[in-house]
PDB file of C-alpha atoms and ligand atoms in Angstrom:
ATOM      1  CA  MET A   1      32.921-140.979 -13.011  1.00 71.00           C
ATOM      2  CA  LYS A   2      30.223-138.341 -12.992  1.00 86.00           C
ATOM      3  CA  ASN A   3      27.189-138.036 -15.217  1.00 95.00           C
ATOM      4  CA  THR A   4      27.337-141.498 -16.678  1.00 96.00           C
ATOM      5  CA  ILE A   5      24.645-143.205 -18.726  1.00 96.00           C
ATOM      6  CA  ALA A   6      24.756-146.938 -19.472  1.00 95.00           C
ATOM      7  CA  ILE A   7      22.734-148.612 -22.200  1.00 96.00           C
ATOM      8  CA  VAL A   8      21.806-152.260 -21.605  1.00 95.00           C
ATOM      9  CA  GLY A   9      19.631-154.676 -23.517  1.00 94.00           C
ATOM     10  CA  ARG A  10      19.683-157.731 -25.722  1.00 93.00           C
ATOM     11  CA  PRO A  11      21.486-157.689 -29.084  1.00 90.00           C
ATOM     12  CA  ASN A  12      19.955-155.835 -32.033  1.00 91.00           C
ATOM     13  CA  VAL A  13      17.595-153.541 -30.151  1.00 95.00           C
ATOM     14  CA  GLY A  14      19.650-150.527 -31.240  1.00 94.00           C
ATOM     15  CA  LYS A  15      21.993-149.839 -28.301  1.00 93.00           C
ATOM     16  CA  SER A  16      24.939-148.924 -30.494  1.00 90.00           C
ATOM     17  CA  THR A  17      22.778-146.731 -32.710  1.00 93.00           C
ATOM     18  CA  LEU A  18      21.653-144.752 -29.653  1.00 96.00           C
ATOM     19  CA  PHE A  19      25.205-144.668 -28.318  1.00 94.00           C
ATOM     20  CA  ASN A  20      26.423-143.152 -31.581  1.00 92.00           C
ATOM     21  CA  ARG A  21      23.635-140.599 -31.518  1.00 95.00           C
ATOM     22  CA  LEU A  22      24.344-139.591 -27.908  1.00 95.00           C
ATOM     23  CA  VAL A  23      28.029-139.275 -28.702  1.00 92.00           C
ATOM     24  CA  GLY A  24      27.272-137.365 -31.898  1.00 81.00           C
ATOM     25  CA  GLU A  25      30.264-135.913 -33.651  1.00 67.00           C
ATOM     26  CA  ARG A  26      32.571-136.784 -30.821  1.00 62.00           C
ATOM     27  CA  LYS A  27      34.720-139.788 -31.306  1.00 55.00           C
ATOM     28  CA  ALA A  28      34.090-142.753 -29.100  1.00 53.00           C
ATOM     29  CA  ILE A  29      37.173-144.013 -27.343  1.00 53.00           C
ATOM     30  CA  MET A  30      36.896-147.329 -29.096  1.00 50.00           C
ATOM     31  CA  ASP A  31      35.124-148.030 -32.309  1.00 47.00           C
ATOM     32  CA  ASP A  32      33.040-150.995 -33.193  1.00 47.00           C
ATOM     33  CA  GLU A  33      34.528-151.865 -36.550  1.00 48.00           C
ATOM     34  CA  SER A  34      37.024-154.603 -35.983  1.00 47.00           C
ATOM     35  CA  GLY A  35      34.720-157.224 -34.501  1.00 48.00           C
ATOM     36  CA  VAL A  36      37.128-157.763 -31.645  1.00 47.00           C
ATOM     37  CA  THR A  37      35.420-158.870 -28.468  1.00 45.00           C
ATOM     38  CA  ARG A  38      35.178-155.994 -26.004  1.00 58.00           C
ATOM     39  CA  ASP A  39      33.256-155.317 -22.861  1.00 67.00           C
ATOM     40  CA  ARG A  40      31.996-151.862 -23.469  1.00 79.00           C
ATOM     41  CA  HIS A  41      32.414-148.661 -25.389  1.00 84.00           C
ATOM     42  CA  TYR A  42      32.719-145.233 -23.832  1.00 87.00           C
ATOM     43  CA  GLY A  43      31.821-141.953 -25.457  1.00 89.00           C
ATOM     44  CA  TYR A  44      31.018-138.390 -24.455  1.00 91.00           C
ATOM     45  CA  GLY A  45      28.263-135.967 -25.211  1.00 93.00           C
ATOM     46  CA  ASP A  46      26.419-133.021 -23.752  1.00 94.00           C
ATOM     47  CA  TRP A  47      22.827-131.935 -23.370  1.00 96.00           C
ATOM     48  CA  ILE A  48      21.455-128.607 -22.175  1.00 94.00           C
ATOM     49  CA  GLY A  49      24.773-127.603 -20.669  1.00 93.00           C
ATOM     50  CA  LYS A  50      25.618-130.891 -18.994  1.00 95.00           C
ATOM     51  CA  TYR A  51      28.434-133.138 -20.123  1.00 95.00           C
ATOM     52  CA  TYR A  52      27.972-136.870 -19.815  1.00 95.00           C
ATOM     53  CA  THR A  53      29.751-140.147 -20.454  1.00 93.00           C
ATOM     54  CA  VAL A  54      27.796-142.871 -22.191  1.00 93.00           C
ATOM     55  CA  ILE A  55      28.596-146.582 -22.064  1.00 92.00           C
ATOM     56  CA  ASP A  56      27.428-149.081 -24.633  1.00 91.00           C
ATOM     57  CA  THR A  57      27.586-152.189 -22.498  1.00 87.00           C
ATOM     58  CA  GLY A  58      26.793-154.561 -25.324  1.00 79.00           C
ATOM     59  CA  GLY A  59      30.094-154.092 -27.061  1.00 58.00           C
ATOM     60  CA  TYR A  60      31.295-157.613 -26.539  1.00 52.00           C
ATOM     61  CA  VAL A  61      28.607-159.246 -28.619  1.00 50.00           C
ATOM     62  CA  HIS A  62      29.353-158.425 -32.197  1.00 50.00           C
ATOM     63  CA  ASN A  63      26.743-159.191 -34.835  1.00 51.00           C
ATOM     64  CA  SER A  64      25.310-161.915 -32.726  1.00 55.00           C
ATOM     65  CA  ASP A  65      21.891-162.807 -31.413  1.00 60.00           C
ATOM     66  CA  ASP A  66      23.439-165.104 -28.861  1.00 65.00           C
ATOM     67  CA  ILE A  67      23.666-163.867 -25.331  1.00 72.00           C
ATOM     68  CA  PHE A  68      23.864-165.989 -22.248  1.00 75.00           C
ATOM     69  CA  GLU A  69      22.821-165.575 -18.680  1.00 82.00           C
ATOM     70  CA  GLY A  70      26.350-164.805 -17.520  1.00 85.00           C
ATOM     71  CA  GLU A  71      26.640-162.045 -20.092  1.00 84.00           C
ATOM     72  CA  ILE A  72      23.338-160.525 -19.028  1.00 88.00           C
ATOM     73  CA  ASN A  73      24.462-160.508 -15.390  1.00 89.00           C
ATOM     74  CA  LYS A  74      27.790-158.997 -16.366  1.00 88.00           C
ATOM     75  CA  GLN A  75      26.260-156.303 -18.553  1.00 89.00           C
ATOM     76  CA  VAL A  76      23.733-155.284 -15.902  1.00 91.00           C
ATOM     77  CA  LYS A  77      26.286-155.302 -13.101  1.00 91.00           C
ATOM     78  CA  LEU A  78      28.640-153.139 -15.155  1.00 89.00           C
ATOM     79  CA  ALA A  79      25.841-150.672 -15.816  1.00 91.00           C
ATOM     80  CA  ILE A  80      24.727-150.525 -12.191  1.00 92.00           C
ATOM     81  CA  ASP A  81      28.302-150.167 -10.940  1.00 92.00           C
ATOM     82  CA  GLU A  82      29.440-147.522 -13.379  1.00 91.00           C
ATOM     83  CA  ALA A  83      26.393-145.484 -14.354  1.00 95.00           C
ATOM     84  CA  ASP A  84      24.208-142.879 -12.674  1.00 96.00           C
ATOM     85  CA  VAL A  85      21.302-143.691 -14.984  1.00 96.00           C
ATOM     86  CA  VAL A  86      20.634-147.013 -16.718  1.00 96.00           C
ATOM     87  CA  LEU A  87      18.779-147.166 -20.016  1.00 97.00           C
ATOM     88  CA  PHE A  88      17.181-150.562 -20.603  1.00 97.00           C
ATOM     89  CA  MET A  89      16.573-150.727 -24.320  1.00 97.00           C
ATOM     90  CA  VAL A  90      13.865-152.813 -25.968  1.00 98.00           C
ATOM     91  CA  ASP A  91      12.563-152.999 -29.525  1.00 98.00           C
ATOM     92  CA  THR A  92       9.023-151.961 -30.476  1.00 98.00           C
ATOM     93  CA  ILE A  93       9.211-153.878 -33.767  1.00 98.00           C
ATOM     94  CA  ALA A  94       9.957-157.144 -32.002  1.00 97.00           C
ATOM     95  CA  GLY A  95       7.774-156.504 -28.936  1.00 97.00           C
ATOM     96  CA  VAL A  96       8.508-158.183 -25.618  1.00 97.00           C
ATOM     97  CA  HIS A  97      11.215-160.805 -26.185  1.00 96.00           C
ATOM     98  CA  SER A  98      12.179-163.603 -23.813  1.00 94.00           C
ATOM     99  CA  LEU A  99      15.652-162.073 -23.444  1.00 93.00           C
ATOM    100  CA  ASP A 100      14.056-158.750 -22.443  1.00 95.00           C
ATOM    101  CA  GLU A 101      12.374-160.653 -19.623  1.00 96.00           C
ATOM    102  CA  GLU A 102      15.717-162.093 -18.565  1.00 94.00           C
ATOM    103  CA  PHE A 103      17.270-158.639 -18.525  1.00 95.00           C
ATOM    104  CA  ALA A 104      14.285-157.297 -16.608  1.00 96.00           C
ATOM    105  CA  SER A 105      14.565-159.946 -13.922  1.00 95.00           C
ATOM    106  CA  VAL A 106      18.250-159.153 -13.393  1.00 95.00           C
ATOM    107  CA  LEU A 107      17.637-155.389 -13.431  1.00 95.00           C
ATOM    108  CA  ARG A 108      14.821-155.755 -10.910  1.00 96.00           C
ATOM    109  CA  ARG A 109      17.380-156.865  -8.309  1.00 94.00           C
ATOM    110  CA  TYR A 110      18.863-153.370  -8.487  1.00 93.00           C
ATOM    111  CA  GLN A 111      15.604-151.470  -8.662  1.00 90.00           C
ATOM    112  CA  GLY A 112      15.834-148.362  -6.489  1.00 91.00           C
ATOM    113  CA  LYS A 113      19.633-148.367  -6.482  1.00 93.00           C
ATOM    114  CA  LYS A 114      19.952-146.394  -9.708  1.00 93.00           C
ATOM    115  CA  PRO A 115      17.298-144.816 -11.928  1.00 95.00           C
ATOM    116  CA  ILE A 116      16.384-147.299 -14.665  1.00 96.00           C
ATOM    117  CA  TYR A 117      14.441-146.164 -17.715  1.00 97.00           C
ATOM    118  CA  ILE A 118      12.894-148.418 -20.310  1.00 98.00           C
ATOM    119  CA  VAL A 119      13.739-147.046 -23.722  1.00 98.00           C
ATOM    120  CA  ALA A 120      11.450-148.451 -26.421  1.00 98.00           C
ATOM    121  CA  ASN A 121      13.482-148.083 -29.571  1.00 98.00           C
ATOM    122  CA  LYS A 122      12.530-148.291 -33.249  1.00 98.00           C
ATOM    123  CA  ALA A 123       9.378-146.297 -32.451  1.00 98.00           C
ATOM    124  CA  ASP A 124       9.611-144.761 -35.912  1.00 97.00           C
ATOM    125  CA  THR A 125       5.828-144.653 -36.398  1.00 97.00           C
ATOM    126  CA  ASN A 126       2.886-143.537 -34.284  1.00 97.00           C
ATOM    127  CA  ASN A 127       1.672-147.133 -34.039  1.00 97.00           C
ATOM    128  CA  ARG A 128       4.947-148.205 -32.541  1.00 97.00           C
ATOM    129  CA  ILE A 129       5.022-145.233 -30.200  1.00 97.00           C
ATOM    130  CA  HIS A 130       1.621-146.338 -28.866  1.00 96.00           C
ATOM    131  CA  ALA A 131       2.692-149.982 -28.719  1.00 95.00           C
ATOM    132  CA  ALA A 132       5.564-149.074 -26.393  1.00 97.00           C
ATOM    133  CA  GLY A 133       3.173-149.407 -23.436  1.00 96.00           C
ATOM    134  CA  GLU A 134       3.390-153.183 -23.707  1.00 97.00           C
ATOM    135  CA  PHE A 135       6.824-153.022 -22.066  1.00 98.00           C
ATOM    136  CA  TYR A 136       5.261-152.047 -18.739  1.00 97.00           C
ATOM    137  CA  ALA A 137       4.700-155.786 -18.480  1.00 97.00           C
ATOM    138  CA  LEU A 138       8.439-156.191 -17.905  1.00 97.00           C
ATOM    139  CA  GLY A 139       7.843-154.828 -14.424  1.00 96.00           C
ATOM    140  CA  VAL A 140      11.029-152.836 -14.172  1.00 95.00           C
ATOM    141  CA  GLY A 141      12.033-149.211 -14.449  1.00 90.00           C
ATOM    142  CA  ASP A 142      11.207-145.931 -12.840  1.00 84.00           C
ATOM    143  CA  GLY A 143       7.883-144.875 -14.225  1.00 82.00           C
ATOM    144  CA  GLU A 144       7.706-143.659 -17.739  1.00 88.00           C
ATOM    145  CA  ILE A 145       8.691-145.588 -20.839  1.00 97.00           C
ATOM    146  CA  TYR A 146      10.518-143.513 -23.432  1.00 98.00           C
ATOM    147  CA  PRO A 147       9.610-144.398 -27.014  1.00 98.00           C
ATOM    148  CA  ILE A 148      12.414-143.253 -29.285  1.00 98.00           C
ATOM    149  CA  SER A 149      13.820-143.772 -32.721  1.00 98.00           C
ATOM    150  CA  SER A 150      17.582-143.979 -32.418  1.00 97.00           C
ATOM    151  CA  ALA A 151      17.738-143.986 -36.182  1.00 95.00           C
ATOM    152  CA  SER A 152      15.988-140.619 -36.616  1.00 96.00           C
ATOM    153  CA  GLY A 153      16.593-139.193 -33.153  1.00 96.00           C
ATOM    154  CA  SER A 154      12.929-138.628 -32.394  1.00 97.00           C
ATOM    155  CA  GLY A 155      12.106-138.895 -28.698  1.00 98.00           C
ATOM    156  CA  THR A 156      15.751-138.683 -27.658  1.00 97.00           C
ATOM    157  CA  GLY A 157      15.348-135.075 -26.488  1.00 97.00           C
ATOM    158  CA  ASP A 158      12.666-136.009 -23.944  1.00 97.00           C
ATOM    159  CA  LEU A 159      14.765-138.965 -22.854  1.00 97.00           C
ATOM    160  CA  LEU A 160      17.857-136.821 -22.330  1.00 98.00           C
ATOM    161  CA  ASP A 161      15.849-134.215 -20.420  1.00 97.00           C
ATOM    162  CA  ALA A 162      14.857-136.945 -17.969  1.00 96.00           C
ATOM    163  CA  VAL A 163      18.346-138.444 -17.810  1.00 97.00           C
ATOM    164  CA  VAL A 164      20.254-135.225 -17.139  1.00 97.00           C
ATOM    165  CA  SER A 165      17.780-134.275 -14.408  1.00 96.00           C
ATOM    166  CA  HIS A 166      19.683-136.862 -12.319  1.00 95.00           C
ATOM    167  CA  PHE A 167      23.006-135.130 -12.869  1.00 94.00           C
ATOM    168  CA  GLU A 168      23.819-132.631 -10.177  1.00 87.00           C
ATOM    169  CA  ASP A 169      26.372-130.559 -12.009  1.00 88.00           C
ATOM    170  CA  GLU A 170      27.596-129.798 -15.494  1.00 87.00           C
ATOM    171  CA  GLY A 171      30.128-132.637 -15.502  1.00 87.00           C
ATOM    172  CA  VAL A 172      33.444-132.593 -17.316  1.00 82.00           C
ATOM    173  CA  GLU A 173      33.994-132.518 -21.018  1.00 82.00           C
ATOM    174  CA  GLU A 174      36.326-135.498 -21.313  1.00 74.00           C
ATOM    175  CA  PRO A 175      36.769-137.220 -17.976  1.00 73.00           C
ATOM    176  CA  ASP A 176      39.825-139.363 -17.431  1.00 67.00           C
ATOM    177  CA  LEU A 177      38.384-142.835 -17.492  1.00 63.00           C
ATOM    178  CA  GLY A 178      41.628-144.396 -16.412  1.00 60.00           C
ATOM    179  CA  ILE A 179      41.652-146.620 -19.452  1.00 55.00           C
ATOM    180  CA  PRO A 180      44.142-146.547 -22.295  1.00 54.00           C
ATOM    181  CA  LYS A 181      43.117-144.459 -25.265  1.00 54.00           C
ATOM    182  CA  ILE A 182      45.298-146.407 -27.645  1.00 55.00           C
ATOM    183  CA  ALA A 183      43.822-149.573 -29.094  1.00 56.00           C
ATOM    184  CA  ILE A 184      46.174-152.299 -30.254  1.00 61.00           C
ATOM    185  CA  VAL A 185      44.654-154.293 -33.046  1.00 66.00           C
ATOM    186  CA  GLY A 186      45.775-157.327 -34.957  1.00 75.00           C
ATOM    187  CA  ARG A 187      44.731-160.838 -35.631  1.00 73.00           C
ATOM    188  CA  PRO A 188      44.708-163.289 -32.747  1.00 70.00           C
ATOM    189  CA  THR A 189      47.711-165.609 -32.554  1.00 68.00           C
TER     190      THR A 189
HETATM  191  P1  LIG B 201      22.626-153.336 -30.733  1.00 72.89           P
HETATM  192  O1  LIG B 201      22.982-154.756 -31.066  1.00 72.89           O
HETATM  193  O2  LIG B 201      21.632-153.289 -29.622  1.00 72.89           O
HETATM  194  O3  LIG B 201      23.816-152.473 -30.507  1.00 72.89           O
HETATM  195  O4  LIG B 201      21.838-152.758 -32.010  1.00 72.89           O
HETATM  196  P2  LIG B 201      22.374-151.865 -33.225  1.00 72.89           P
HETATM  197  O5  LIG B 201      22.531-150.441 -32.831  1.00 72.89           O
HETATM  198  O6  LIG B 201      23.546-152.542 -33.832  1.00 72.89           O
HETATM  199  O7  LIG B 201      21.103-151.920 -34.194  1.00 72.89           O
HETATM  200  C1  LIG B 201      20.537-153.164 -34.614  1.00 72.89           C
HETATM  201  C2  LIG B 201      19.718-152.916 -35.866  1.00 72.89           C
HETATM  202  O8  LIG B 201      18.595-152.101 -35.566  1.00 72.89           O
HETATM  203  C3  LIG B 201      20.489-152.191 -36.964  1.00 72.89           C
HETATM  204  O9  LIG B 201      20.136-152.750 -38.218  1.00 72.89           O
HETATM  205  C4  LIG B 201      19.981-150.756 -36.848  1.00 72.89           C
HETATM  206  O10 LIG B 201      20.060-150.070 -38.066  1.00 72.89           O
HETATM  207  C5  LIG B 201      18.558-150.983 -36.421  1.00 72.89           C
HETATM  208  N1  LIG B 201      18.001-149.817 -35.694  1.00 72.89           N
HETATM  209  C6  LIG B 201      18.576-149.142 -34.675  1.00 72.89           C
HETATM  210  N2  LIG B 201      17.794-148.127 -34.264  1.00 72.89           N
HETATM  211  C7  LIG B 201      16.687-148.151 -35.039  1.00 72.89           C
HETATM  212  C8  LIG B 201      15.501-147.360 -35.101  1.00 72.89           C
HETATM  213  O11 LIG B 201      15.303-146.391 -34.363  1.00 72.89           O
HETATM  214  N3  LIG B 201      14.562-147.737 -36.012  1.00 72.89           N
HETATM  215  C9  LIG B 201      14.743-148.784 -36.850  1.00 72.89           C
HETATM  216  N4  LIG B 201      13.754-149.069 -37.714  1.00 72.89           N
HETATM  217  N5  LIG B 201      15.854-149.551 -36.842  1.00 72.89           N
HETATM  218  C10 LIG B 201      16.819-149.239 -35.947  1.00 72.89           C
HETATM  219 MG1  LIG B 202      25.855-152.993 -30.445  1.00 72.89          MG
END
């Protein structure tokens, strides 16, 4: 799959909010409403003439702060395997969190394999934009930290400029992901 962005990070940093913003008006293949455990959500978007696929890798943890080592490994591996660019999201309100450090240590194993950007979300104010520098301490990522507000969209343009610079061509509008587009829902037996 070409031109693919994966968003990784601990619960509640704002991954799904960014996913929804990057997908915009387009419908994600699966929605997040039912609370059913799922691995990931795929959606599509485009930026300055390039189509992309975006994966919210945190889809399997619904309304939960709990995440375990195995889940971190799985989320990161999925992102590295499937994406061209990995966005490691952290939260400027919370600051550096012990789970961010766990993600960082897993991501570091893949450093150099795929571009990894630290995205410092909830940077809704100038103070928080400036505070984003503290995440350099995580010791992962390719250079710059991108402070953004997924809620308002500020900073996402600069982030997307950097992301699509890794995409060689314009991509395809709705790639065939080889996964069913029909969701079957219902209560568990
Ligand atoms: P996820 O668990 O990483 O997918 O996080 P969500 O996207 O579900 O967001 C977790 C919480 O953070 C929600 O209450 C969001 O409204 C909030 N949130 C997301 N982005 C922002 C932001 O840019 N600024 C602020 N202040 N809150 C945000
Ligand atoms: Mg989420």
